[in-house]
Amino acid sequence: MKDAVTTGAPVLILLGPPGAGKGTQARMLEETFGIVQLSTGDLLRAAVTAGTDAGKAAQAVMEAGELVSDEIVIAILRDRLADGDCAQGVILDGFPRTTVQAEALDALLSESQQQINAAISLEVDDAAMVTRISGRYTCGACGEGYHDEFKQPLQAGVCDKCDGTDMKRRADDNAETVGSRLVAYHAQTAPLIAYYDGKGSLKTVDAMLSIEAIAGNLNAIVEEAIA
Ligand code: AP5
């Protein structure tokens, strides 16, 4: 097994409920700092599309807005971290989501004498999340994210990044499933805020601000965390 992440390379975690802006901000941080964004949601959706055993097991769970088993998610993450592009550091978006996953990550990183630079909690109001999620769509070609109200492409229906025109909406982005995802977040993921606070690696940002304002605050946190 190769080292997951080169010793000394940055490891950043974005915590937050569905729709908090983890993916939006992680992609911006990737561009700014050149650190790979790694979303377990994206990895699981790719597994569903590819029809792998993990994808088949995960599909119904994701559509119900519940968490996929720790065993499946940890295995997928472990495989992805072994890819060469992760050696220079990673921004984890949507992982860990349970205490078992957080402990597995600690163990994985310790194999390469690595540790987490910062776990950044995006703080938002639940009520706003339904609006954010129900208006969300992404470019099917490059994955750039958009929103009906808050982030539209310069030309309607055409991706700013790659000129793609195949815009997609996620199967789990409906009001009913968002409710289940928020319940799962508060029951299983929110306790990680105390977990990382206890380790001295927790940072928080007000994620009710504009996308640009949050990005500015995050850049400052990340600059300090990886210095
Ligand atoms: P995942 O894909 O991780 O979804 P999520 O956590 O529910 O988060 P989202 O992707 O919905 O939201 P986000 O915070 O990235 O927000 P975004 O930037 O898109 O997980 C999906 C499922 O996979 C889970 O339910 C679970 O089943 C499974 N899964 C994944 N990881 C797992 C794990 N570790 N363990 C177990 N199961 C796992 O923003 C949302 C919208 O708002 C966008 O349209 C954006 O343009 C807009 N927006 C963003 N910021 C702002 C802002 N500041 N103001 C206004 N609009 C904004």
mmCIF file of C-alpha atoms and ligand atoms in Angstrom:
data_model
loop_
_atom_site.group_PDB
_atom_site.id
_atom_site.type_symbol
_atom_site.label_atom_id
_atom_site.label_comp_id
_atom_site.label_asym_id
_atom_site.label_seq_id
_atom_site.Cartn_x
_atom_site.Cartn_y
_atom_site.Cartn_z
ATOM 1 C CA MET A 1 0.000 0.000 0.000
ATOM 2 C CA LYS A 2 1.398 3.391 -1.004
ATOM 3 C CA ASP A 3 1.417 6.288 1.450
ATOM 4 C CA ALA A 4 -1.969 8.012 1.333
ATOM 5 C CA VAL A 5 -0.607 11.531 1.431
ATOM 6 C CA THR A 6 3.047 12.584 1.449
ATOM 7 C CA THR A 7 4.294 13.477 4.920
ATOM 8 C CA GLY A 8 3.900 17.221 5.439
ATOM 9 C CA ALA A 9 1.361 17.687 2.603
ATOM 10 C CA PRO A 10 -1.808 19.523 3.661
ATOM 11 C CA VAL A 11 -4.949 17.670 4.752
ATOM 12 C CA LEU A 12 -8.026 19.853 5.095
ATOM 13 C CA ILE A 13 -11.554 18.794 6.003
ATOM 14 C CA LEU A 14 -14.734 20.708 5.135
ATOM 15 C CA LEU A 15 -17.571 19.845 7.506
ATOM 16 C CA GLY A 16 -21.140 21.027 7.084
ATOM 17 C CA PRO A 17 -24.708 19.947 6.360
ATOM 18 C CA PRO A 18 -26.043 19.235 2.859
ATOM 19 C CA GLY A 19 -26.066 22.456 0.855
ATOM 20 C CA ALA A 20 -23.657 24.300 3.154
ATOM 21 C CA GLY A 21 -21.392 24.951 0.186
ATOM 22 C CA LYS A 22 -18.704 22.343 0.816
ATOM 23 C CA GLY A 23 -18.373 21.395 -2.851
ATOM 24 C CA THR A 24 -18.559 24.996 -4.076
ATOM 25 C CA GLN A 25 -15.841 26.124 -1.686
ATOM 26 C CA ALA A 26 -13.676 22.992 -2.038
ATOM 27 C CA ARG A 27 -13.479 23.485 -5.810
ATOM 28 C CA MET A 28 -12.459 27.138 -5.299
ATOM 29 C CA LEU A 29 -9.802 26.136 -2.746
ATOM 30 C CA GLU A 30 -8.509 23.517 -5.179
ATOM 31 C CA GLU A 31 -8.017 26.229 -7.811
ATOM 32 C CA THR A 32 -6.454 28.697 -5.376
ATOM 33 C CA PHE A 33 -4.095 26.370 -3.531
ATOM 34 C CA GLY A 34 -3.612 23.522 -6.032
ATOM 35 C CA ILE A 35 -4.742 20.931 -3.480
ATOM 36 C CA VAL A 36 -6.980 18.118 -4.765
ATOM 37 C CA GLN A 37 -10.658 18.217 -3.790
ATOM 38 C CA LEU A 38 -11.923 14.803 -2.785
ATOM 39 C CA SER A 39 -15.694 14.388 -2.375
ATOM 40 C CA THR A 40 -17.017 11.051 -1.136
ATOM 41 C CA GLY A 41 -20.427 12.034 -2.535
ATOM 42 C CA ASP A 42 -18.866 12.373 -6.010
ATOM 43 C CA LEU A 43 -16.946 9.105 -5.588
ATOM 44 C CA LEU A 44 -20.130 7.285 -4.562
ATOM 45 C CA ARG A 45 -22.138 8.774 -7.450
ATOM 46 C CA ALA A 46 -19.382 7.633 -9.829
ATOM 47 C CA ALA A 47 -19.596 4.130 -8.313
ATOM 48 C CA VAL A 48 -23.385 4.131 -8.806
ATOM 49 C CA THR A 49 -22.980 5.194 -12.455
ATOM 50 C CA ALA A 50 -20.280 2.563 -13.024
ATOM 51 C CA GLY A 51 -22.510 -0.121 -11.467
ATOM 52 C CA THR A 52 -19.802 -1.417 -9.108
ATOM 53 C CA ASP A 53 -20.770 -3.559 -6.112
ATOM 54 C CA ALA A 54 -20.204 -0.550 -3.829
ATOM 55 C CA GLY A 55 -22.332 1.600 -6.115
ATOM 56 C CA LYS A 56 -25.166 -0.946 -6.148
ATOM 57 C CA ALA A 57 -25.104 -1.101 -2.336
ATOM 58 C CA ALA A 58 -24.990 2.699 -2.002
ATOM 59 C CA GLN A 59 -27.638 3.786 -4.502
ATOM 60 C CA ALA A 60 -30.832 3.203 -2.514
ATOM 61 C CA VAL A 61 -29.229 4.507 0.681
ATOM 62 C CA MET A 62 -28.221 7.759 -1.023
ATOM 63 C CA GLU A 63 -31.627 8.204 -2.620
ATOM 64 C CA ALA A 64 -33.195 7.848 0.847
ATOM 65 C CA GLY A 65 -30.888 10.582 2.187
ATOM 66 C CA GLU A 66 -29.182 8.245 4.654
ATOM 67 C CA LEU A 67 -25.479 7.597 5.146
ATOM 68 C CA VAL A 68 -23.761 4.840 3.211
ATOM 69 C CA SER A 69 -22.022 2.282 5.457
ATOM 70 C CA ASP A 70 -18.690 3.259 6.981
ATOM 71 C CA GLU A 71 -17.129 0.125 5.495
ATOM 72 C CA ILE A 72 -17.983 1.088 1.897
ATOM 73 C CA VAL A 73 -17.074 4.762 2.253
ATOM 74 C CA ILE A 74 -13.754 4.132 4.017
ATOM 75 C CA ALA A 75 -12.746 1.589 1.354
ATOM 76 C CA ILE A 76 -13.596 4.041 -1.458
ATOM 77 C CA LEU A 77 -11.704 6.859 0.242
ATOM 78 C CA ARG A 78 -8.690 4.698 0.964
ATOM 79 C CA ASP A 79 -8.445 3.664 -2.695
ATOM 80 C CA ARG A 80 -8.759 7.252 -3.917
ATOM 81 C CA LEU A 81 -6.145 8.560 -1.478
ATOM 82 C CA ALA A 82 -3.637 6.116 -2.951
ATOM 83 C CA ASP A 83 -3.843 7.896 -6.335
ATOM 84 C CA GLY A 84 -0.775 9.972 -7.197
ATOM 85 C CA ASP A 85 -2.599 13.306 -7.370
ATOM 86 C CA CYS A 86 -3.410 13.091 -3.645
ATOM 87 C CA ALA A 87 0.239 12.890 -2.616
ATOM 88 C CA GLN A 88 0.545 16.670 -2.454
ATOM 89 C CA GLY A 89 -2.432 17.034 -0.148
ATOM 90 C CA VAL A 90 -6.228 16.824 -0.144
ATOM 91 C CA ILE A 91 -9.323 18.824 0.689
ATOM 92 C CA LEU A 92 -11.863 16.332 2.015
ATOM 93 C CA ASP A 93 -15.442 17.338 1.150
ATOM 94 C CA GLY A 94 -18.097 15.209 2.849
ATOM 95 C CA PHE A 95 -15.684 12.919 4.678
ATOM 96 C CA PRO A 96 -15.533 12.026 7.497
ATOM 97 C CA ARG A 97 -19.215 11.944 8.362
ATOM 98 C CA THR A 98 -19.189 9.664 11.408
ATOM 99 C CA THR A 99 -16.866 9.143 14.354
ATOM 100 C CA VAL A 100 -15.874 5.746 12.929
ATOM 101 C CA GLN A 101 -14.821 7.464 9.675
ATOM 102 C CA ALA A 102 -12.899 10.167 11.577
ATOM 103 C CA GLU A 103 -10.991 7.531 13.534
ATOM 104 C CA ALA A 104 -10.283 5.568 10.328
ATOM 105 C CA LEU A 105 -8.906 8.727 8.720
ATOM 106 C CA ASP A 106 -6.653 9.392 11.702
ATOM 107 C CA ALA A 107 -5.316 5.820 11.450
ATOM 108 C CA LEU A 108 -4.812 6.090 7.682
ATOM 109 C CA LEU A 109 -2.925 9.372 7.956
ATOM 110 C CA SER A 110 -0.777 8.109 10.810
ATOM 111 C CA GLU A 111 0.538 5.381 8.461
ATOM 112 C CA SER A 112 2.419 8.191 6.664
ATOM 113 C CA GLN A 113 3.093 10.280 9.804
ATOM 114 C CA GLN A 114 0.526 12.711 8.481
ATOM 115 C CA GLN A 115 -2.086 14.732 10.320
ATOM 116 C CA ILE A 116 -5.011 17.036 9.692
ATOM 117 C CA ASN A 117 -4.100 20.709 9.266
ATOM 118 C CA ALA A 118 -7.643 22.000 9.829
ATOM 119 C CA ALA A 119 -11.230 20.736 10.047
ATOM 120 C CA ILE A 120 -13.347 23.669 8.916
ATOM 121 C CA SER A 121 -17.022 23.716 9.871
ATOM 122 C CA LEU A 122 -19.329 25.646 7.509
ATOM 123 C CA GLU A 123 -22.003 27.053 9.802
ATOM 124 C CA VAL A 124 -25.464 27.552 8.259
ATOM 125 C CA ASP A 125 -29.188 27.636 9.074
ATOM 126 C CA ASP A 126 -31.085 24.462 8.133
ATOM 127 C CA ALA A 127 -33.936 26.476 6.583
ATOM 128 C CA ALA A 128 -31.688 27.984 3.912
ATOM 129 C CA MET A 129 -30.344 24.591 2.902
ATOM 130 C CA VAL A 130 -33.566 23.437 1.254
ATOM 131 C CA THR A 131 -33.493 26.523 -1.009
ATOM 132 C CA ARG A 132 -29.839 26.013 -1.843
ATOM 133 C CA ILE A 133 -30.251 22.347 -2.670
ATOM 134 C CA SER A 134 -33.489 22.573 -4.620
ATOM 135 C CA GLY A 135 -31.965 25.232 -6.925
ATOM 136 C CA ARG A 136 -28.695 23.409 -7.501
ATOM 137 C CA TYR A 137 -27.473 21.986 -10.818
ATOM 138 C CA THR A 138 -24.058 21.032 -12.185
ATOM 139 C CA CYS A 139 -22.306 20.776 -15.505
ATOM 140 C CA GLY A 140 -22.397 17.126 -16.554
ATOM 141 C CA ALA A 141 -19.062 17.474 -18.342
ATOM 142 C CA CYS A 142 -16.810 19.134 -15.740
ATOM 143 C CA GLY A 143 -18.881 19.118 -12.531
ATOM 144 C CA GLU A 144 -18.927 22.885 -12.035
ATOM 145 C CA GLY A 145 -21.803 23.759 -9.694
ATOM 146 C CA TYR A 146 -24.536 26.352 -10.321
ATOM 147 C CA HIS A 147 -27.737 27.581 -8.683
ATOM 148 C CA ASP A 148 -30.995 28.876 -10.183
ATOM 149 C CA GLU A 149 -30.824 31.980 -7.985
ATOM 150 C CA PHE A 150 -27.378 32.338 -6.417
ATOM 151 C CA LYS A 151 -24.890 31.289 -9.104
ATOM 152 C CA GLN A 152 -25.970 31.310 -12.722
ATOM 153 C CA PRO A 153 -23.642 30.768 -15.689
ATOM 154 C CA LEU A 154 -22.841 33.890 -17.713
ATOM 155 C CA GLN A 155 -24.803 32.395 -20.620
ATOM 156 C CA ALA A 156 -27.915 30.441 -19.601
ATOM 157 C CA GLY A 157 -27.393 26.686 -19.982
ATOM 158 C CA VAL A 158 -23.698 26.968 -20.930
ATOM 159 C CA CYS A 159 -20.952 26.104 -18.434
ATOM 160 C CA ASP A 160 -18.553 29.000 -17.736
ATOM 161 C CA LYS A 161 -15.673 26.577 -17.245
ATOM 162 C CA CYS A 162 -15.919 24.157 -20.188
ATOM 163 C CA ASP A 163 -18.751 25.429 -22.458
ATOM 164 C CA GLY A 164 -20.648 22.185 -21.727
ATOM 165 C CA THR A 165 -24.434 22.334 -22.151
ATOM 166 C CA ASP A 166 -25.434 19.093 -20.377
ATOM 167 C CA MET A 167 -26.630 20.467 -17.024
ATOM 168 C CA LYS A 168 -27.700 17.866 -14.431
ATOM 169 C CA ARG A 169 -29.718 17.793 -11.193
ATOM 170 C CA ARG A 170 -29.065 15.159 -8.516
ATOM 171 C CA ALA A 171 -31.636 12.439 -7.718
ATOM 172 C CA ASP A 172 -31.377 13.213 -3.968
ATOM 173 C CA ASP A 173 -31.932 16.974 -4.384
ATOM 174 C CA ASN A 174 -35.612 17.100 -3.438
ATOM 175 C CA ALA A 175 -37.279 18.550 -0.340
ATOM 176 C CA GLU A 176 -38.157 15.164 1.200
ATOM 177 C CA THR A 177 -34.663 13.682 0.860
ATOM 178 C CA VAL A 178 -33.028 16.917 2.011
ATOM 179 C CA GLY A 179 -34.972 16.530 5.288
ATOM 180 C CA SER A 180 -33.525 13.038 5.802
ATOM 181 C CA ARG A 181 -30.033 14.261 4.928
ATOM 182 C CA LEU A 182 -30.283 17.040 7.516
ATOM 183 C CA VAL A 183 -31.446 14.534 10.158
ATOM 184 C CA ALA A 184 -28.467 12.292 9.315
ATOM 185 C CA TYR A 185 -26.125 15.281 9.512
ATOM 186 C CA HIS A 186 -27.279 16.359 12.977
ATOM 187 C CA ALA A 187 -27.334 12.803 14.385
ATOM 188 C CA GLN A 188 -24.129 11.396 12.910
ATOM 189 C CA THR A 189 -21.900 14.170 11.534
ATOM 190 C CA ALA A 190 -22.398 17.232 13.772
ATOM 191 C CA PRO A 191 -20.674 15.416 16.706
ATOM 192 C CA LEU A 192 -17.449 15.631 14.674
ATOM 193 C CA ILE A 193 -17.337 19.367 15.412
ATOM 194 C CA ALA A 194 -16.613 18.511 19.071
ATOM 195 C CA TYR A 195 -14.278 15.689 17.959
ATOM 196 C CA TYR A 196 -12.028 18.097 16.026
ATOM 197 C CA ASP A 197 -12.397 20.865 18.588
ATOM 198 C CA GLY A 198 -10.996 18.419 21.143
ATOM 199 C CA LYS A 199 -8.004 17.810 18.880
ATOM 200 C CA GLY A 200 -7.386 21.556 18.451
ATOM 201 C CA SER A 201 -7.908 21.442 14.667
ATOM 202 C CA LEU A 202 -11.417 22.958 14.422
ATOM 203 C CA LYS A 203 -12.035 26.224 12.554
ATOM 204 C CA THR A 204 -15.463 27.690 11.804
ATOM 205 C CA VAL A 205 -16.773 29.980 9.082
ATOM 206 C CA ASP A 206 -20.112 31.746 8.703
ATOM 207 C CA ALA A 207 -21.443 30.017 5.579
ATOM 208 C CA MET A 208 -24.588 32.174 5.371
ATOM 209 C CA LEU A 209 -22.521 34.888 3.663
ATOM 210 C CA SER A 210 -22.073 35.227 -0.102
ATOM 211 C CA ILE A 211 -20.009 32.580 -1.905
ATOM 212 C CA GLU A 212 -17.242 35.148 -2.490
ATOM 213 C CA ALA A 213 -17.164 36.359 1.139
ATOM 214 C CA ILE A 214 -16.951 32.798 2.456
ATOM 215 C CA ALA A 215 -14.160 32.038 -0.023
ATOM 216 C CA GLY A 216 -12.177 35.019 1.273
ATOM 217 C CA ASN A 217 -12.551 33.877 4.874
ATOM 218 C CA LEU A 218 -11.657 30.300 3.969
ATOM 219 C CA ASN A 219 -8.565 31.375 2.051
ATOM 220 C CA ALA A 220 -7.290 33.146 5.156
ATOM 221 C CA ILE A 221 -7.913 30.067 7.321
ATOM 222 C CA VAL A 222 -6.242 27.728 4.831
ATOM 223 C CA GLU A 223 -3.223 29.999 4.337
ATOM 224 C CA GLU A 224 -2.622 29.953 8.078
ATOM 225 C CA ALA A 225 -3.336 26.229 8.440
ATOM 226 C CA ILE A 226 -0.860 25.140 5.769
ATOM 227 C CA ALA A 227 1.851 27.720 6.495
HETATM 228 P P1 AP5 B 1 -22.699 14.620 -0.768
HETATM 229 O O1 AP5 B 1 -22.560 14.604 -2.231
HETATM 230 O O2 AP5 B 1 -21.499 14.812 0.077
HETATM 231 O O3 AP5 B 1 -23.816 15.673 -0.414
HETATM 232 P P2 AP5 B 1 -24.066 16.589 0.883
HETATM 233 O O4 AP5 B 1 -23.142 16.497 2.018
HETATM 234 O O5 AP5 B 1 -25.472 16.340 1.168
HETATM 235 O O6 AP5 B 1 -23.661 17.937 0.398
HETATM 236 P P3 AP5 B 1 -24.099 18.601 -0.888
HETATM 237 O O7 AP5 B 1 -23.224 18.175 -2.042
HETATM 238 O O8 AP5 B 1 -25.573 18.436 -1.088
HETATM 239 O O9 AP5 B 1 -23.880 20.117 -0.539
HETATM 240 P P4 AP5 B 1 -22.585 20.995 -0.460
HETATM 241 O O10 AP5 B 1 -22.317 21.357 0.953
HETATM 242 O O11 AP5 B 1 -21.454 20.440 -1.276
HETATM 243 O O12 AP5 B 1 -23.175 22.290 -1.181
HETATM 244 P P5 AP5 B 1 -22.887 22.906 -2.627
HETATM 245 O O13 AP5 B 1 -21.540 23.518 -2.662
HETATM 246 O O14 AP5 B 1 -23.248 21.940 -3.703
HETATM 247 O O15 AP5 B 1 -23.377 13.281 -0.265
HETATM 248 C C1 AP5 B 1 -24.519 12.736 -0.920
HETATM 249 C C2 AP5 B 1 -24.872 11.412 -0.269
HETATM 250 O O16 AP5 B 1 -23.771 10.491 -0.424
HETATM 251 C C3 AP5 B 1 -25.125 11.466 1.232
HETATM 252 O O17 AP5 B 1 -26.461 11.819 1.526
HETATM 253 C C4 AP5 B 1 -24.783 10.023 1.634
HETATM 254 O O18 AP5 B 1 -25.826 9.143 1.318
HETATM 255 C C5 AP5 B 1 -23.613 9.694 0.752
HETATM 256 N N1 AP5 B 1 -22.306 10.003 1.370
HETATM 257 C C6 AP5 B 1 -21.397 10.914 0.917
HETATM 258 N N2 AP5 B 1 -20.321 10.936 1.725
HETATM 259 C C7 AP5 B 1 -20.557 10.031 2.695
HETATM 260 C C8 AP5 B 1 -19.824 9.603 3.839
HETATM 261 N N3 AP5 B 1 -18.626 10.130 4.145
HETATM 262 N N4 AP5 B 1 -20.378 8.647 4.633
HETATM 263 C C9 AP5 B 1 -21.575 8.096 4.332
HETATM 264 N N5 AP5 B 1 -22.324 8.463 3.277
HETATM 265 C C10 AP5 B 1 -21.819 9.419 2.463
HETATM 266 O O19 AP5 B 1 -23.959 24.107 -2.603
HETATM 267 C C11 AP5 B 1 -25.348 23.814 -2.723
HETATM 268 C C12 AP5 B 1 -25.995 24.868 -3.649
HETATM 269 O O20 AP5 B 1 -25.988 26.137 -2.978
HETATM 270 C C13 AP5 B 1 -25.252 25.078 -4.983
HETATM 271 O O21 AP5 B 1 -26.196 25.263 -6.000
HETATM 272 C C14 AP5 B 1 -24.411 26.340 -4.745
HETATM 273 O O22 AP5 B 1 -24.252 27.073 -5.965
HETATM 274 C C15 AP5 B 1 -25.253 27.097 -3.728
HETATM 275 N N6 AP5 B 1 -24.443 27.817 -2.760
HETATM 276 C C16 AP5 B 1 -23.269 27.414 -2.206
HETATM 277 N N7 AP5 B 1 -22.822 28.351 -1.326
HETATM 278 C C17 AP5 B 1 -23.748 29.339 -1.316
HETATM 279 C C18 AP5 B 1 -23.857 30.579 -0.619
HETATM 280 N N8 AP5 B 1 -22.923 30.989 0.256
HETATM 281 N N9 AP5 B 1 -24.950 31.352 -0.851
HETATM 282 C C19 AP5 B 1 -25.895 30.946 -1.732
HETATM 283 N N10 AP5 B 1 -25.846 29.796 -2.450
HETATM 284 C C20 AP5 B 1 -24.778 28.995 -2.231
#
